[in-house]
mmCIF file of C-alpha atoms in Angstrom:
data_model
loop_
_atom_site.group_PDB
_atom_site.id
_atom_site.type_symbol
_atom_site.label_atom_id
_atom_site.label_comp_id
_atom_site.label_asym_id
_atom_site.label_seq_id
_atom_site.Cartn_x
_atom_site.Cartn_y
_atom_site.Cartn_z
ATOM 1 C CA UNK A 1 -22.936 -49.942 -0.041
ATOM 2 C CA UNK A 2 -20.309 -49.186 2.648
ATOM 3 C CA UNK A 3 -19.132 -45.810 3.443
ATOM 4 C CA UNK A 4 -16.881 -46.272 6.051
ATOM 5 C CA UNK A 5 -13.396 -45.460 4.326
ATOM 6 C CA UNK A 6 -10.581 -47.686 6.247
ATOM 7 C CA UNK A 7 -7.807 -49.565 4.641
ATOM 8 C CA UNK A 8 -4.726 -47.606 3.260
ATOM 9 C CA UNK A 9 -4.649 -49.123 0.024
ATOM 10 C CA UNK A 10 -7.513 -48.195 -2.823
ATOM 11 C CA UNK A 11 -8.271 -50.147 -6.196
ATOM 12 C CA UNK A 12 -9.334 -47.442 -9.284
ATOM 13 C CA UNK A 13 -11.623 -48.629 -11.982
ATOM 14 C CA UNK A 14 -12.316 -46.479 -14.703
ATOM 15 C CA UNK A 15 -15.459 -48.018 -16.226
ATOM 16 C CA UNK A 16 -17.967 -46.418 -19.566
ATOM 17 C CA UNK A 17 -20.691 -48.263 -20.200
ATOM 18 C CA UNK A 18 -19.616 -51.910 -18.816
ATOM 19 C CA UNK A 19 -22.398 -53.278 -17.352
ATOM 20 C CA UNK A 20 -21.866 -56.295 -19.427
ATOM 21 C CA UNK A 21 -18.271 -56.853 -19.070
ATOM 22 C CA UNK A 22 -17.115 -55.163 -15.953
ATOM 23 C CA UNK A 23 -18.430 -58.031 -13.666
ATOM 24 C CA UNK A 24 -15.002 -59.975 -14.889
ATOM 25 C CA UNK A 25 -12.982 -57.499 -13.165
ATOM 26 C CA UNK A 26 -15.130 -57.222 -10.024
ATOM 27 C CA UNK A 27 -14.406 -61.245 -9.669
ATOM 28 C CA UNK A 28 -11.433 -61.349 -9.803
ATOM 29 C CA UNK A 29 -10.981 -58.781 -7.467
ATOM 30 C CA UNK A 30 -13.260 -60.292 -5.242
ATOM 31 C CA UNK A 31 -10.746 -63.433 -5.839
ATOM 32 C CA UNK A 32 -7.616 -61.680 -4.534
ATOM 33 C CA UNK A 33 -5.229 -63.234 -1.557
ATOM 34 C CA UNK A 34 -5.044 -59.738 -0.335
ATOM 35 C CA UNK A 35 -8.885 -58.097 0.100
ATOM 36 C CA UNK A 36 -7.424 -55.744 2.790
ATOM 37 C CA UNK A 37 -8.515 -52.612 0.143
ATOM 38 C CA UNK A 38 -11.592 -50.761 -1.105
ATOM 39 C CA UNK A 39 -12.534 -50.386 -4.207
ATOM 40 C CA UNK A 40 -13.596 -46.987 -5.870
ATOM 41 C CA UNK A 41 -15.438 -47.708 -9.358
ATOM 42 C CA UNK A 42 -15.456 -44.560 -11.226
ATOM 43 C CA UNK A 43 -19.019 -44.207 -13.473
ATOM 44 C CA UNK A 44 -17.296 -42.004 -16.593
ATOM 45 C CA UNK A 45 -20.780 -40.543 -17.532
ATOM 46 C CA UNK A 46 -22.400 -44.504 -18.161
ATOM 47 C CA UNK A 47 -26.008 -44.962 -20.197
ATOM 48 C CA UNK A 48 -26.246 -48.886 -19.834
ATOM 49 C CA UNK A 49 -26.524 -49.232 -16.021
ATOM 50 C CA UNK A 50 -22.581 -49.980 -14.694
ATOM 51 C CA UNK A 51 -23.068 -48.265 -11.586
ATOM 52 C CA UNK A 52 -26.709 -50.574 -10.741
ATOM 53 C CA UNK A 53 -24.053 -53.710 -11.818
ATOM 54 C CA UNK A 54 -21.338 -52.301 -9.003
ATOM 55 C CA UNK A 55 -24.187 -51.218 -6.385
ATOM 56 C CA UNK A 56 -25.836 -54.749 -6.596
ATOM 57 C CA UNK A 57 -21.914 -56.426 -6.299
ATOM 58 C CA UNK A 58 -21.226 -54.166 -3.258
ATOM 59 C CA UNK A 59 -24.048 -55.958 -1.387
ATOM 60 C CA UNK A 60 -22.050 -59.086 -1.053
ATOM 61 C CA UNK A 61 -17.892 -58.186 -1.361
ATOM 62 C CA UNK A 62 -15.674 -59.104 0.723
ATOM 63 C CA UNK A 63 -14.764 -54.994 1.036
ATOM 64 C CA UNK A 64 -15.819 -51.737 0.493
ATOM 65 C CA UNK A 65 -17.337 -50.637 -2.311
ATOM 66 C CA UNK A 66 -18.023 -46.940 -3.857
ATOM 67 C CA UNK A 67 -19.171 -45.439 -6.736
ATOM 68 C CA UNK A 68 -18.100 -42.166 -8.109
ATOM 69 C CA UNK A 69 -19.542 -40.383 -10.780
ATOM 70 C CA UNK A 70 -17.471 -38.219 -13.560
ATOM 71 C CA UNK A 71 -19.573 -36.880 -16.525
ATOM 72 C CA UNK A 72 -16.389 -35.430 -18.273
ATOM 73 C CA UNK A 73 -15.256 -38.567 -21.045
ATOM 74 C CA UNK A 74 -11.582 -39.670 -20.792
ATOM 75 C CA UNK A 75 -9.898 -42.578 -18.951
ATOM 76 C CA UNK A 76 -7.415 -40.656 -17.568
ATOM 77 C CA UNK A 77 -9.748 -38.003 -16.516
ATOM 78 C CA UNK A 78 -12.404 -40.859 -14.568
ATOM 79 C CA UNK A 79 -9.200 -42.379 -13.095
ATOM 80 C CA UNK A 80 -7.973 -39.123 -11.764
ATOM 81 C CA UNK A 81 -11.123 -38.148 -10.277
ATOM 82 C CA UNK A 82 -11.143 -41.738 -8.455
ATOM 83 C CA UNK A 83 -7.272 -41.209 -7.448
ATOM 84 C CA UNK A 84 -8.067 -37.980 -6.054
ATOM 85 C CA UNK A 85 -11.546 -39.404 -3.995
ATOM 86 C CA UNK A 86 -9.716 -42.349 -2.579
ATOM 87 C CA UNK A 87 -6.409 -39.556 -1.697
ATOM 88 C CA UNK A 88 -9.101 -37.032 0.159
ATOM 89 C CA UNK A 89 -10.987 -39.888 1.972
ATOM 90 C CA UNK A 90 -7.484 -41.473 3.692
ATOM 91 C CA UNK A 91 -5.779 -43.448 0.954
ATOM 92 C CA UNK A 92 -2.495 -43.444 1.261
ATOM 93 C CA UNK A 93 -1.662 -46.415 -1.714
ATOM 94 C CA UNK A 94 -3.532 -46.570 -4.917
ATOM 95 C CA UNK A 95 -3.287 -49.240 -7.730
ATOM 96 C CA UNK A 96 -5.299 -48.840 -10.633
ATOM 97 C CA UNK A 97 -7.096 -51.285 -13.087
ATOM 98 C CA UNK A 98 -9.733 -51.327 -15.691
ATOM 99 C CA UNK A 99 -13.223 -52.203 -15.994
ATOM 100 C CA UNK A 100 -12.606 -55.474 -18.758
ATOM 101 C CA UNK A 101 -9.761 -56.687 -17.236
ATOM 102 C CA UNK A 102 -8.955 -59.817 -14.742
ATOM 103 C CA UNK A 103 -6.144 -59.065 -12.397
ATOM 104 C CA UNK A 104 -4.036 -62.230 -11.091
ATOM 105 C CA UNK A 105 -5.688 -63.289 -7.777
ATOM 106 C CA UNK A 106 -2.160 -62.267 -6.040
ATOM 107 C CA UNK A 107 -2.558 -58.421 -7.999
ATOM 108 C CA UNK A 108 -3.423 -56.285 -5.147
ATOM 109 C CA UNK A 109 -0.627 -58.303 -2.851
ATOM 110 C CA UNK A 110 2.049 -58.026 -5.354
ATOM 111 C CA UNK A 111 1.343 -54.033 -5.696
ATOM 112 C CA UNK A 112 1.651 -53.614 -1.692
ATOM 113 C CA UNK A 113 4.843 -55.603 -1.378
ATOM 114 C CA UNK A 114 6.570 -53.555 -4.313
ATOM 115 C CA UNK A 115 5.078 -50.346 -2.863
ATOM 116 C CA UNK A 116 6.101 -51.236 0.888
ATOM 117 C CA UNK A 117 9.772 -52.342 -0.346
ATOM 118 C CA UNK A 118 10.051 -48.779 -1.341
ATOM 119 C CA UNK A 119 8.560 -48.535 -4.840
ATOM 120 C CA UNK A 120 6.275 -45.480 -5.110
ATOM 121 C CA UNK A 121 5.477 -46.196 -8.912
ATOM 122 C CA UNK A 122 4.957 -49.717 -10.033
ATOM 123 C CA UNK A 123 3.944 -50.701 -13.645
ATOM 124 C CA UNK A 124 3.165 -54.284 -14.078
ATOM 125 C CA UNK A 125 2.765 -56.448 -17.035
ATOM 126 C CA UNK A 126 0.196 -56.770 -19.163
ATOM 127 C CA UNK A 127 -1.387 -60.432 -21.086
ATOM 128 C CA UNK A 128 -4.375 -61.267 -23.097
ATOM 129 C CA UNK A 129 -7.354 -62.431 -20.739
ATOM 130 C CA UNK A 130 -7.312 -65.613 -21.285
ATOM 131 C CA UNK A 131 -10.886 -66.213 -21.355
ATOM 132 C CA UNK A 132 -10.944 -64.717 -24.594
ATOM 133 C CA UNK A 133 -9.277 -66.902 -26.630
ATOM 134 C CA UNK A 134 -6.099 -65.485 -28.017
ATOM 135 C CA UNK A 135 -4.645 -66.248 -31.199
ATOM 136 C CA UNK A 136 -0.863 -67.169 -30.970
ATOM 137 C CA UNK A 137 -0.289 -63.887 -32.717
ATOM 138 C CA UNK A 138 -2.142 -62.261 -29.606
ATOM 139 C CA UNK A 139 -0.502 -64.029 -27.187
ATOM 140 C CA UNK A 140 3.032 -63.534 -28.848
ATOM 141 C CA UNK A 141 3.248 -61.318 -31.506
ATOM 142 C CA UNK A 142 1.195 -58.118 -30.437
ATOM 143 C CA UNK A 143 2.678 -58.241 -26.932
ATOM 144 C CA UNK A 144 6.217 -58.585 -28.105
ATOM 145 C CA UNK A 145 5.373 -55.122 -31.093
ATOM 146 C CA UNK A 146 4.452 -53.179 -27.828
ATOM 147 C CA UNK A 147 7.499 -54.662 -25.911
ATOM 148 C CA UNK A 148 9.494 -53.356 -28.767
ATOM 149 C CA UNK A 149 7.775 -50.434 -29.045
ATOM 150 C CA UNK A 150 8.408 -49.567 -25.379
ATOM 151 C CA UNK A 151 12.334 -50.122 -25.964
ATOM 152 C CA UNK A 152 12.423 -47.317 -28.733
ATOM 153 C CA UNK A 153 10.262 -45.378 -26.104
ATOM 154 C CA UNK A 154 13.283 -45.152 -24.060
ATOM 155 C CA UNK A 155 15.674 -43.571 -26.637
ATOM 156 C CA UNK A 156 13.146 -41.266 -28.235
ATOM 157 C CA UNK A 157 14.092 -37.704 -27.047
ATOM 158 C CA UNK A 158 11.134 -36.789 -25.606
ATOM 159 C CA UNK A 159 11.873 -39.241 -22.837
ATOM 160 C CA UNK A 160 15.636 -38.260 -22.243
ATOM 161 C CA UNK A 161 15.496 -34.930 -20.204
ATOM 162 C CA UNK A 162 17.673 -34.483 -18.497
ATOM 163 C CA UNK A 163 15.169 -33.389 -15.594
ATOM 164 C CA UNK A 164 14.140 -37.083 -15.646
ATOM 165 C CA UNK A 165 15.572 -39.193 -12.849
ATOM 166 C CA UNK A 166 14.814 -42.738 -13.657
ATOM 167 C CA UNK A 167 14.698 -44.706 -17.419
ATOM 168 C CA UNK A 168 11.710 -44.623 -19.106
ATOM 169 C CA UNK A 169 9.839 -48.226 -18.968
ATOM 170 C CA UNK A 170 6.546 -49.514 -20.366
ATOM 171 C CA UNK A 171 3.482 -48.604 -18.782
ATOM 172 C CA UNK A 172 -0.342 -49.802 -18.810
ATOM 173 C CA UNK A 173 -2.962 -47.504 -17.388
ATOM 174 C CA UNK A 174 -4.739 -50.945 -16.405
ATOM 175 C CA UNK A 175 -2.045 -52.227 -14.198
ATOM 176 C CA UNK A 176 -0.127 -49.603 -12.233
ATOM 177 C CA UNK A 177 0.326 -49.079 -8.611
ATOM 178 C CA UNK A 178 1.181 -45.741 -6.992
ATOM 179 C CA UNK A 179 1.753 -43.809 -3.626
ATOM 180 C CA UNK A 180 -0.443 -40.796 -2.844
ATOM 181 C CA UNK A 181 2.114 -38.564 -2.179
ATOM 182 C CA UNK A 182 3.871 -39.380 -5.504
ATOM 183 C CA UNK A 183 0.409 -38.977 -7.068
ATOM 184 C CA UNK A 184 -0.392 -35.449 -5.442
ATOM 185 C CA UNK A 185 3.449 -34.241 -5.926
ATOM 186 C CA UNK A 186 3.764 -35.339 -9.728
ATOM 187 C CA UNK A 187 0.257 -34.035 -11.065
ATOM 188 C CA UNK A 188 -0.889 -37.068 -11.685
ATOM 189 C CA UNK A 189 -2.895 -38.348 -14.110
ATOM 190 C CA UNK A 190 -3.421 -36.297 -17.362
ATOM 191 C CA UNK A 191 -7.423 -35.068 -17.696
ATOM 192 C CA UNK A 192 -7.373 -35.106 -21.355
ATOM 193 C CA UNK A 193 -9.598 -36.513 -24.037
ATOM 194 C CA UNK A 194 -8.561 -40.656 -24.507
ATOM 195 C CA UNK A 195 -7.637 -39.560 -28.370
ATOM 196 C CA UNK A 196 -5.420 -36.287 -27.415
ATOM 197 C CA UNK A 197 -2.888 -38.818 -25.644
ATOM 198 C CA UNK A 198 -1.914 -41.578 -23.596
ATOM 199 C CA UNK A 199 -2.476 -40.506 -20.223
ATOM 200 C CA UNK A 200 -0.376 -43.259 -18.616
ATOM 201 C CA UNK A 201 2.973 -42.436 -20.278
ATOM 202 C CA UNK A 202 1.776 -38.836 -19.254
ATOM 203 C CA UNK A 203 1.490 -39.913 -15.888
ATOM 204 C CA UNK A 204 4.672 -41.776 -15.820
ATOM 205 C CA UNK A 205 6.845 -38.856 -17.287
ATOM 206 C CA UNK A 206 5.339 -36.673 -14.304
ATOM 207 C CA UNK A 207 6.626 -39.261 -12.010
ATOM 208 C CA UNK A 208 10.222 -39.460 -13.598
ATOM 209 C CA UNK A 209 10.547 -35.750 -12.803
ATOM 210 C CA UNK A 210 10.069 -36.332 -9.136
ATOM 211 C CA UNK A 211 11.223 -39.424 -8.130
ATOM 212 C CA UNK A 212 14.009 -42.648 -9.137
ATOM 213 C CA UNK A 213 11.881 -45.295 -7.259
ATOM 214 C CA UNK A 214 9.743 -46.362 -9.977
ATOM 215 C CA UNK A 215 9.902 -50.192 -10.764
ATOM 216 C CA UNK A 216 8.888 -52.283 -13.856
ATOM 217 C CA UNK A 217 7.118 -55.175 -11.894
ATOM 218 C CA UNK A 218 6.896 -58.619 -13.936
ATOM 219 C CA UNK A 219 5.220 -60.029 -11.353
ATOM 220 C CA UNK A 220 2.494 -58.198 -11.232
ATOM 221 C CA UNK A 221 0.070 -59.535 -13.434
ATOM 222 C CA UNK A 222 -3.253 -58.170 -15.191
ATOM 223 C CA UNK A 223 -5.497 -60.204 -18.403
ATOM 224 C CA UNK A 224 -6.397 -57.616 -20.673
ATOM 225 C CA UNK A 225 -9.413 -57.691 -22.905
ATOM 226 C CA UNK A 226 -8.600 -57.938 -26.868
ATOM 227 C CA UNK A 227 -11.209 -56.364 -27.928
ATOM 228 C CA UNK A 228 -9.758 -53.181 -29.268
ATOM 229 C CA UNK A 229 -7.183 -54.859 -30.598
ATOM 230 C CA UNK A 230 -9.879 -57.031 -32.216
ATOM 231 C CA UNK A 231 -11.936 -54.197 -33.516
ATOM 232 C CA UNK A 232 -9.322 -51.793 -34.891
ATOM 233 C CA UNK A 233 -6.803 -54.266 -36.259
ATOM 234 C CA UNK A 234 -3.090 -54.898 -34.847
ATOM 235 C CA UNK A 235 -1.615 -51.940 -37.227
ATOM 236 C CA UNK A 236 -4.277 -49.358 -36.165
ATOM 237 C CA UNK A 237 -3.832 -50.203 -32.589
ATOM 238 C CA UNK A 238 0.000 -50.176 -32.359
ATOM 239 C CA UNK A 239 -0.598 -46.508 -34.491
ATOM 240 C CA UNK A 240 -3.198 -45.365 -31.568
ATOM 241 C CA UNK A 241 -0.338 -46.148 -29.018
ATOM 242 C CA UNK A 242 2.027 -44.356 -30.901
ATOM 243 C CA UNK A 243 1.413 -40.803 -30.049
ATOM 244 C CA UNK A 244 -1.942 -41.398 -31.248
ATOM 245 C CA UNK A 245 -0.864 -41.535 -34.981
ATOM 246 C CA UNK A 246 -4.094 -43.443 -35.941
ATOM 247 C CA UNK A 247 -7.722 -42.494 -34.626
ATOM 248 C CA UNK A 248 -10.776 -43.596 -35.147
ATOM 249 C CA UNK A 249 -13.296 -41.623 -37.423
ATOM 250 C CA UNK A 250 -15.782 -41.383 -34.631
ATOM 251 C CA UNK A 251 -15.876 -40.530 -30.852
ATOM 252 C CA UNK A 252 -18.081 -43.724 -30.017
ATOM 253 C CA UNK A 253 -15.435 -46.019 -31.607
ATOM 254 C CA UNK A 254 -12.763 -43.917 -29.410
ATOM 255 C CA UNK A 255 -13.795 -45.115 -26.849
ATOM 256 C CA UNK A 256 -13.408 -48.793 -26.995
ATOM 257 C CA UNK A 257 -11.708 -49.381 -24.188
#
């Protein structure tokens, strides 16, 4: 595994015990136009071997490849540990996915041209992977609930201070791209437990205190896996994003992600 740390930009990937999954992600990242990054896989305190999976892909990518361990449980927490590696060891561009997701092969291009245009936030759009099979209910339906969702998002009060200096917009913690210094000047992400709140929208209000160049980016593209949505139900999962007005009974089922 390389541990030279050159180029600029660094890819994030949060990943809990994926060793069966999280080789879709590391394809398609291995796919992209643009492999001018490295990519820091953060180990969020694994049992099933994801770290032995990213190791033995390292061997062969077409970049570098690191692994960083975080034993504390959270997505927000493992991707703020790997935003704060890839800051300290020269990145100066982040974008962050997760580790069951499939990122369009132009992903990691599309987040440097928004970001070099002037963008130092950029939250792209999110679809069903398609090699899951969605229902036309997933593919319409459920995206267009969290669409509408969003919208009321940005007339609920606790996104109108006045202190904010952009609109709110929607925001997926699997496809965002970001500048260090807008990382290290807003707080970034939240370290909090994945059912005490949504650490993206945390992350984004941060921004909106300290910057108007934040951009809603249709263009950039990642497949997200169904399988929350799958296991909890459309009304339980449109609750969970809601301020986290439904959880699940146990921590292990939290943690579907």
């Amino acid at each position: 595994m390389s541990t030279r740390f050159p180029p600029g930009l660094a890819v994030i990937v949060p990943a809990f015990d994926e060793a069966a999954t999280i080789g879709v992600v590391l394809e398609a990242l291995a796919a992209q136009t643009d492999r001018d990054f490295r990519l820091i896989v953060v180990d969020n305190a694994s049992t099933d071997g994801t770290a032995g999976v990213v190791r033995r892909f390292a061997v062969g990518a077409p970049f570098p490849v690191e692994v960083v361990t975080e034993p504390s449980p959270g997505a927000g927490t493992a991707a703020d540990t790997g935003f704060r590696h890839a800051i300290v060891t020269g990145a100066t561009l982040l974008a962050r996915t997760d580790a069951d997701c499939r990122p369009a092969p132009d992903w990691v291009a599309t987040a440097r041209a928004h970001l070099a245009t002037g963008a130092e936030l950029v939250c792209g759009r999110s679809v069903p992977r398609r090699d899951e099979n969605p229902t036309w209910a997933e593919r319409h339906v459920f995206p267009a609930a969290v669409r509408l969702a969003a919208l009321y998002g940005r007339y609920r009060k606790a996104h109108r201070d006045p202190a904010y200096r952009t609109p709110y917009v929607l925001i997926h913690g699997h496809n965002l791209a970001v500048t260090a210094d807008l990382y290290q000047r807003c707080g970034g992400t939240a370290r909090e437990r994945l059912e005490d709140g949504s650490e993206d929208v945390t992350m984004l209000n941060r921004a909106r205190r300290e910057t108007s160049r934040i951009v809603r980016a249709e263009d950039l593209v990642v497949e997200a896996s169904l399988r929350r949505l799958r296991a909890w139900g459309a009304r339980r999962t449109l609750l969970w994003y809601w301020d986290r007005r439904w959880r699940p009974p146990t921590s292990t089922e939290v943690h579907v992600r």
